[in-house]
Short mmCIF file of N, CA and C in Angstrom, two decimals:
data_model
loop_
_atom_site.label_atom_id
_atom_site.label_comp_id
_atom_site.label_asym_id
_atom_site.label_seq_id
_atom_site.Cartn_x
_atom_site.Cartn_y
_atom_site.Cartn_z
N UNK G 1 -3.04 16.01 -5.65
CA UNK G 1 -2.77 14.97 -4.67
C UNK G 1 -3.27 15.16 -3.27
N UNK G 2 -3.04 14.63 -2.43
CA UNK G 2 -3.81 14.55 -1.13
C UNK G 2 -2.61 15.04 0.03
N UNK G 3 -1.70 15.40 -0.44
CA UNK G 3 -0.36 15.59 0.45
C UNK G 3 -0.57 16.64 1.12
N UNK G 4 -0.18 16.75 2.59
CA UNK G 4 -0.03 18.02 3.33
C UNK G 4 1.16 18.69 2.61
N UNK G 5 1.39 20.28 2.87
CA UNK G 5 2.34 20.75 2.18
C UNK G 5 3.33 20.74 3.44
N UNK G 6 3.47 20.42 4.52
CA UNK G 6 4.57 20.23 5.61
C UNK G 6 4.24 18.93 6.16
N UNK G 7 5.42 18.63 6.91
CA UNK G 7 5.32 17.07 7.63
C UNK G 7 5.91 16.25 7.14
N UNK G 8 6.59 16.34 5.98
CA UNK G 8 7.29 15.10 5.27
C UNK G 8 8.82 15.39 5.18
N UNK G 9 9.60 14.32 5.15
CA UNK G 9 10.80 14.30 5.13
C UNK G 9 11.19 14.92 4.06
N UNK G 10 12.27 15.67 3.97
CA UNK G 10 12.99 16.01 3.01
C UNK G 10 14.36 15.72 3.06
N UNK G 11 14.70 14.93 2.00
CA UNK G 11 16.19 14.20 2.07
C UNK G 11 17.08 14.91 0.74
N UNK G 12 16.51 15.61 -0.09
CA UNK G 12 17.25 16.10 -1.12
C UNK G 12 16.42 17.41 -2.06
N UNK G 13 17.01 17.94 -2.64
CA UNK G 13 16.18 19.05 -3.49
C UNK G 13 15.60 18.44 -4.41
N UNK G 14 15.71 17.15 -4.98
CA UNK G 14 15.15 16.77 -5.67
C UNK G 14 13.58 16.18 -5.27
N UNK G 15 13.26 16.31 -3.95
CA UNK G 15 12.34 15.90 -3.61
C UNK G 15 10.90 16.63 -4.18
N UNK G 16 10.06 16.30 -4.34
CA UNK G 16 9.08 16.75 -5.07
C UNK G 16 8.04 17.59 -4.04
N UNK G 17 7.68 18.71 -4.44
CA UNK G 17 6.85 19.38 -3.62
C UNK G 17 5.55 19.00 -3.41
N UNK G 18 5.07 18.76 -1.82
CA UNK G 18 3.86 18.40 -1.65
C UNK G 18 2.76 19.28 -1.72
N UNK G 19 1.49 18.94 -2.02
CA UNK G 19 0.49 20.03 -2.09
C UNK G 19 -0.80 19.36 -1.60
N UNK G 20 -1.94 20.19 -1.45
CA UNK G 20 -3.11 19.57 -1.10
C UNK G 20 -4.15 20.15 -2.33
N UNK G 21 -4.60 19.35 -3.02
CA UNK G 21 -5.40 19.82 -3.90
C UNK G 21 -7.00 19.57 -4.01
N UNK G 22 -7.19 18.82 -2.63
CA UNK G 22 -8.60 18.24 -2.38
C UNK G 22 -9.38 18.48 -1.05
N UNK G 23 -8.46 19.34 -0.31
CA UNK G 23 -8.79 19.48 1.05
C UNK G 23 -8.62 18.45 1.94
N UNK G 24 -7.78 17.46 1.86
CA UNK G 24 -7.50 16.46 2.87
C UNK G 24 -5.77 16.65 2.53
N UNK G 25 -5.22 17.08 3.84
CA UNK G 25 -4.04 17.16 4.01
C UNK G 25 -3.20 15.78 4.66
N UNK G 26 -2.92 14.82 3.82
CA UNK G 26 -2.56 13.76 4.04
C UNK G 26 -0.85 13.83 5.01
N UNK G 27 -0.72 13.34 6.09
CA UNK G 27 0.88 13.43 6.74
C UNK G 27 1.59 12.17 6.52
N UNK G 28 2.57 11.75 6.76
CA UNK G 28 2.88 10.62 6.81
C UNK G 28 2.75 9.73 8.13
N UNK G 29 2.47 8.64 8.26
CA UNK G 29 2.23 7.98 9.53
C UNK G 29 2.79 6.74 9.42
N UNK G 30 3.41 6.36 8.39
CA UNK G 30 4.05 5.13 8.39
C UNK G 30 3.06 3.80 8.42
N UNK G 31 3.68 2.79 9.08
CA UNK G 31 2.87 1.57 9.00
C UNK G 31 3.49 0.84 10.66
N UNK G 32 2.77 0.10 10.98
CA UNK G 32 3.00 -0.58 12.14
C UNK G 32 2.98 -2.09 11.91
N UNK G 33 4.01 -2.94 12.23
CA UNK G 33 4.14 -4.38 12.21
C UNK G 33 4.05 -4.97 13.75
N UNK G 34 2.71 -5.67 13.72
CA UNK G 34 2.67 -6.18 14.85
C UNK G 34 3.31 -7.53 15.22
N UNK G 35 4.17 -7.85 14.00
CA UNK G 35 4.95 -9.28 14.27
C UNK G 35 6.21 -8.80 14.93
N UNK G 36 6.81 -7.37 14.35
CA UNK G 36 8.16 -7.32 14.76
C UNK G 36 8.00 -6.09 15.98
N UNK G 37 6.59 -5.52 16.43
CA UNK G 37 6.43 -4.62 17.44
C UNK G 37 7.08 -3.17 16.94
N UNK G 38 7.03 -2.92 15.81
CA UNK G 38 7.81 -1.64 15.29
C UNK G 38 7.04 -0.82 14.17
N UNK G 39 7.33 0.60 14.37
CA UNK G 39 6.73 1.16 13.25
C UNK G 39 7.78 1.58 12.26
N UNK G 40 7.22 1.74 11.15
CA UNK G 40 8.33 2.04 9.82
C UNK G 40 7.93 3.24 8.95
N UNK G 41 8.57 3.90 8.41
CA UNK G 41 8.26 5.09 7.55
C UNK G 41 7.50 6.07 8.36
N UNK G 42 7.84 6.58 9.41
CA UNK G 42 6.67 7.52 10.07
C UNK G 42 6.86 8.82 9.41
N UNK G 43 8.12 9.06 8.67
CA UNK G 43 8.18 10.72 8.23
C UNK G 43 8.25 10.68 6.59
N UNK G 44 8.36 9.40 6.06
CA UNK G 44 8.34 9.24 4.56
C UNK G 44 7.66 8.68 3.86
N UNK G 45 6.54 7.80 4.43
CA UNK G 45 5.38 7.32 3.74
C UNK G 45 3.86 7.31 4.29
N UNK G 46 3.00 7.43 3.80
CA UNK G 46 1.31 7.41 4.70
C UNK G 46 0.86 6.56 4.03
N UNK G 47 0.02 5.57 4.87
CA UNK G 47 -0.48 4.27 4.35
C UNK G 47 -2.03 4.36 4.67
N UNK G 48 -2.94 4.23 3.81
CA UNK G 48 -4.33 4.24 4.31
C UNK G 48 -5.19 3.00 3.87
N UNK G 49 -6.13 2.51 4.79
CA UNK G 49 -6.95 1.27 4.49
C UNK G 49 -8.00 1.86 3.66
N UNK G 50 -8.54 1.30 2.59
CA UNK G 50 -9.58 1.08 1.79
C UNK G 50 -10.41 0.31 2.21
N UNK G 51 -11.64 0.39 1.61
CA UNK G 51 -12.46 -0.44 1.50
C UNK G 51 -12.82 -1.53 0.08
N UNK G 52 -11.88 -1.53 -0.67
CA UNK G 52 -11.67 -2.48 -1.71
C UNK G 52 -11.39 -3.51 -1.26
N UNK G 53 -11.87 -4.70 -1.73
CA UNK G 53 -11.19 -6.40 -1.13
C UNK G 53 -10.49 -6.27 -2.22
N UNK G 54 -9.46 -6.86 -1.67
CA UNK G 54 -8.33 -7.52 -1.97
C UNK G 54 -8.23 -9.23 -2.10
N UNK G 55 -8.63 -9.63 -3.84
CA UNK G 55 -8.63 -10.97 -3.80
C UNK G 55 -9.90 -11.74 -2.88
N UNK G 56 -9.85 -12.76 -2.58
CA UNK G 56 -10.85 -13.40 -1.77
C UNK G 56 -10.42 -13.17 -0.34
N UNK G 57 -11.53 -13.40 0.55
CA UNK G 57 -11.19 -13.43 2.08
C UNK G 57 -11.84 -12.05 2.76
N UNK G 58 -11.10 -11.82 3.49
CA UNK G 58 -11.22 -10.47 4.33
C UNK G 58 -10.17 -9.21 4.13
N UNK G 59 -9.24 -9.49 3.41
CA UNK G 59 -8.17 -8.57 3.18
C UNK G 59 -8.46 -7.29 2.27
N UNK G 60 -8.13 -6.20 2.38
CA UNK G 60 -8.57 -5.21 1.71
C UNK G 60 -7.24 -4.30 1.38
N UNK G 61 -7.30 -3.52 0.20
CA UNK G 61 -6.16 -2.90 -0.13
C UNK G 61 -5.82 -1.62 0.64
N UNK G 62 -4.72 -0.86 0.58
CA UNK G 62 -4.36 0.07 1.27
C UNK G 62 -3.65 1.01 0.34
N UNK G 63 -3.63 2.16 0.41
CA UNK G 63 -3.06 3.03 -0.31
C UNK G 63 -1.99 3.84 0.13
N UNK G 64 -0.73 4.16 -0.54
CA UNK G 64 0.45 4.21 0.09
C UNK G 64 1.05 5.82 -0.72
N UNK G 65 1.29 6.76 -0.04
CA UNK G 65 1.83 7.88 -0.63
C UNK G 65 3.18 7.99 -0.05
N UNK G 66 4.21 8.33 -0.97
CA UNK G 66 5.67 8.28 -0.63
C UNK G 66 5.87 9.66 -0.65
N UNK G 67 7.02 10.41 0.29
CA UNK G 67 7.69 11.82 0.14
C UNK G 67 8.03 12.02 -1.00
N UNK G 68 8.57 10.96 -1.95
CA UNK G 68 9.29 11.64 -3.25
C UNK G 68 8.62 11.62 -4.55
N UNK G 69 7.22 11.15 -4.31
CA UNK G 69 6.37 11.06 -5.35
C UNK G 69 4.79 12.01 -4.94
N UNK G 70 4.04 12.18 -6.01
CA UNK G 70 2.96 12.48 -5.98
C UNK G 70 1.98 11.59 -6.27
N UNK G 71 2.36 10.31 -6.56
CA UNK G 71 1.65 9.30 -7.08
C UNK G 71 1.03 8.64 -5.88
N UNK G 72 -0.26 7.94 -5.90
CA UNK G 72 -0.74 7.11 -5.19
C UNK G 72 -0.91 5.74 -5.46
N UNK G 73 -0.29 4.75 -4.71
CA UNK G 73 -0.02 3.50 -5.10
C UNK G 73 -0.75 2.69 -4.06
N UNK G 74 -1.46 1.34 -4.72
CA UNK G 74 -2.29 0.61 -4.10
C UNK G 74 -1.42 -0.41 -3.58
N UNK G 75 -1.61 -0.98 -2.31
CA UNK G 75 -0.86 -1.91 -1.76
C UNK G 75 -1.51 -3.14 -1.19
N UNK G 76 -1.05 -4.30 -1.21
CA UNK G 76 -2.00 -5.46 -0.62
C UNK G 76 -1.22 -5.72 0.34
N UNK G 77 -1.57 -5.49 1.80
CA UNK G 77 -0.50 -5.74 2.88
C UNK G 77 -0.90 -7.02 3.48
N UNK G 78 0.09 -7.45 4.53
CA UNK G 78 -0.06 -8.51 5.28
C UNK G 78 -0.94 -8.17 6.48
N UNK G 79 -1.94 -9.04 7.03
CA UNK G 79 -2.80 -8.92 7.88
C UNK G 79 -2.14 -8.38 9.26
N UNK G 80 -0.84 -8.42 9.51
CA UNK G 80 -0.07 -7.85 10.58
C UNK G 80 0.28 -6.45 10.52
N UNK G 81 0.05 -5.76 9.50
CA UNK G 81 0.48 -4.61 9.06
C UNK G 81 -0.57 -3.69 9.37
N UNK G 82 -0.29 -2.28 10.11
CA UNK G 82 -1.54 -1.49 10.47
C UNK G 82 -1.14 -0.25 9.85
N UNK G 83 -2.19 0.20 9.32
CA UNK G 83 -2.33 1.63 8.90
C UNK G 83 -3.28 2.70 9.41
N UNK G 84 -3.21 4.07 8.89
CA UNK G 84 -4.18 5.01 9.27
C UNK G 84 -5.49 4.64 8.83
N UNK G 85 -6.51 5.60 9.09
CA UNK G 85 -7.76 5.44 8.50
C UNK G 85 -8.47 6.98 8.28
N UNK G 86 -9.00 7.25 7.35
CA UNK G 86 -9.75 8.32 7.13
C UNK G 86 -11.45 7.87 6.94
N UNK G 87 -11.80 8.62 7.73
CA UNK G 87 -13.29 8.44 7.73
C UNK G 87 -14.30 9.30 6.83
N UNK G 88 -15.34 8.66 6.20
CA UNK G 88 -15.45 9.86 4.73
C UNK G 88 -17.23 9.47 5.31
N UNK G 89 -17.98 10.68 5.07
CA UNK G 89 -19.10 10.69 5.28
C UNK G 89 -19.94 11.02 4.16
N UNK G 90 -20.90 9.94 3.72
CA UNK G 90 -21.29 10.07 2.18
C UNK G 90 -22.67 11.24 2.19
#
């Protein structure tokens, strides 16, 4: 999993241990909603844009990591939601 071992919210002993297996220490950054001008989930979720098209048009998927899981979930965000970026060089 791509999570950092620190920096995530801990709400109970049931929280899954976060670890970094690939050299990328993902931290929660939440998301920004430009319609409400608010940040959300800044200590519990990390969202990253992908280059994968989402349907037709200019939308792309984003991936989400949650504090309580080591699973990565694809999301189809609204265009007014902002996420983090990770730049990768081939």
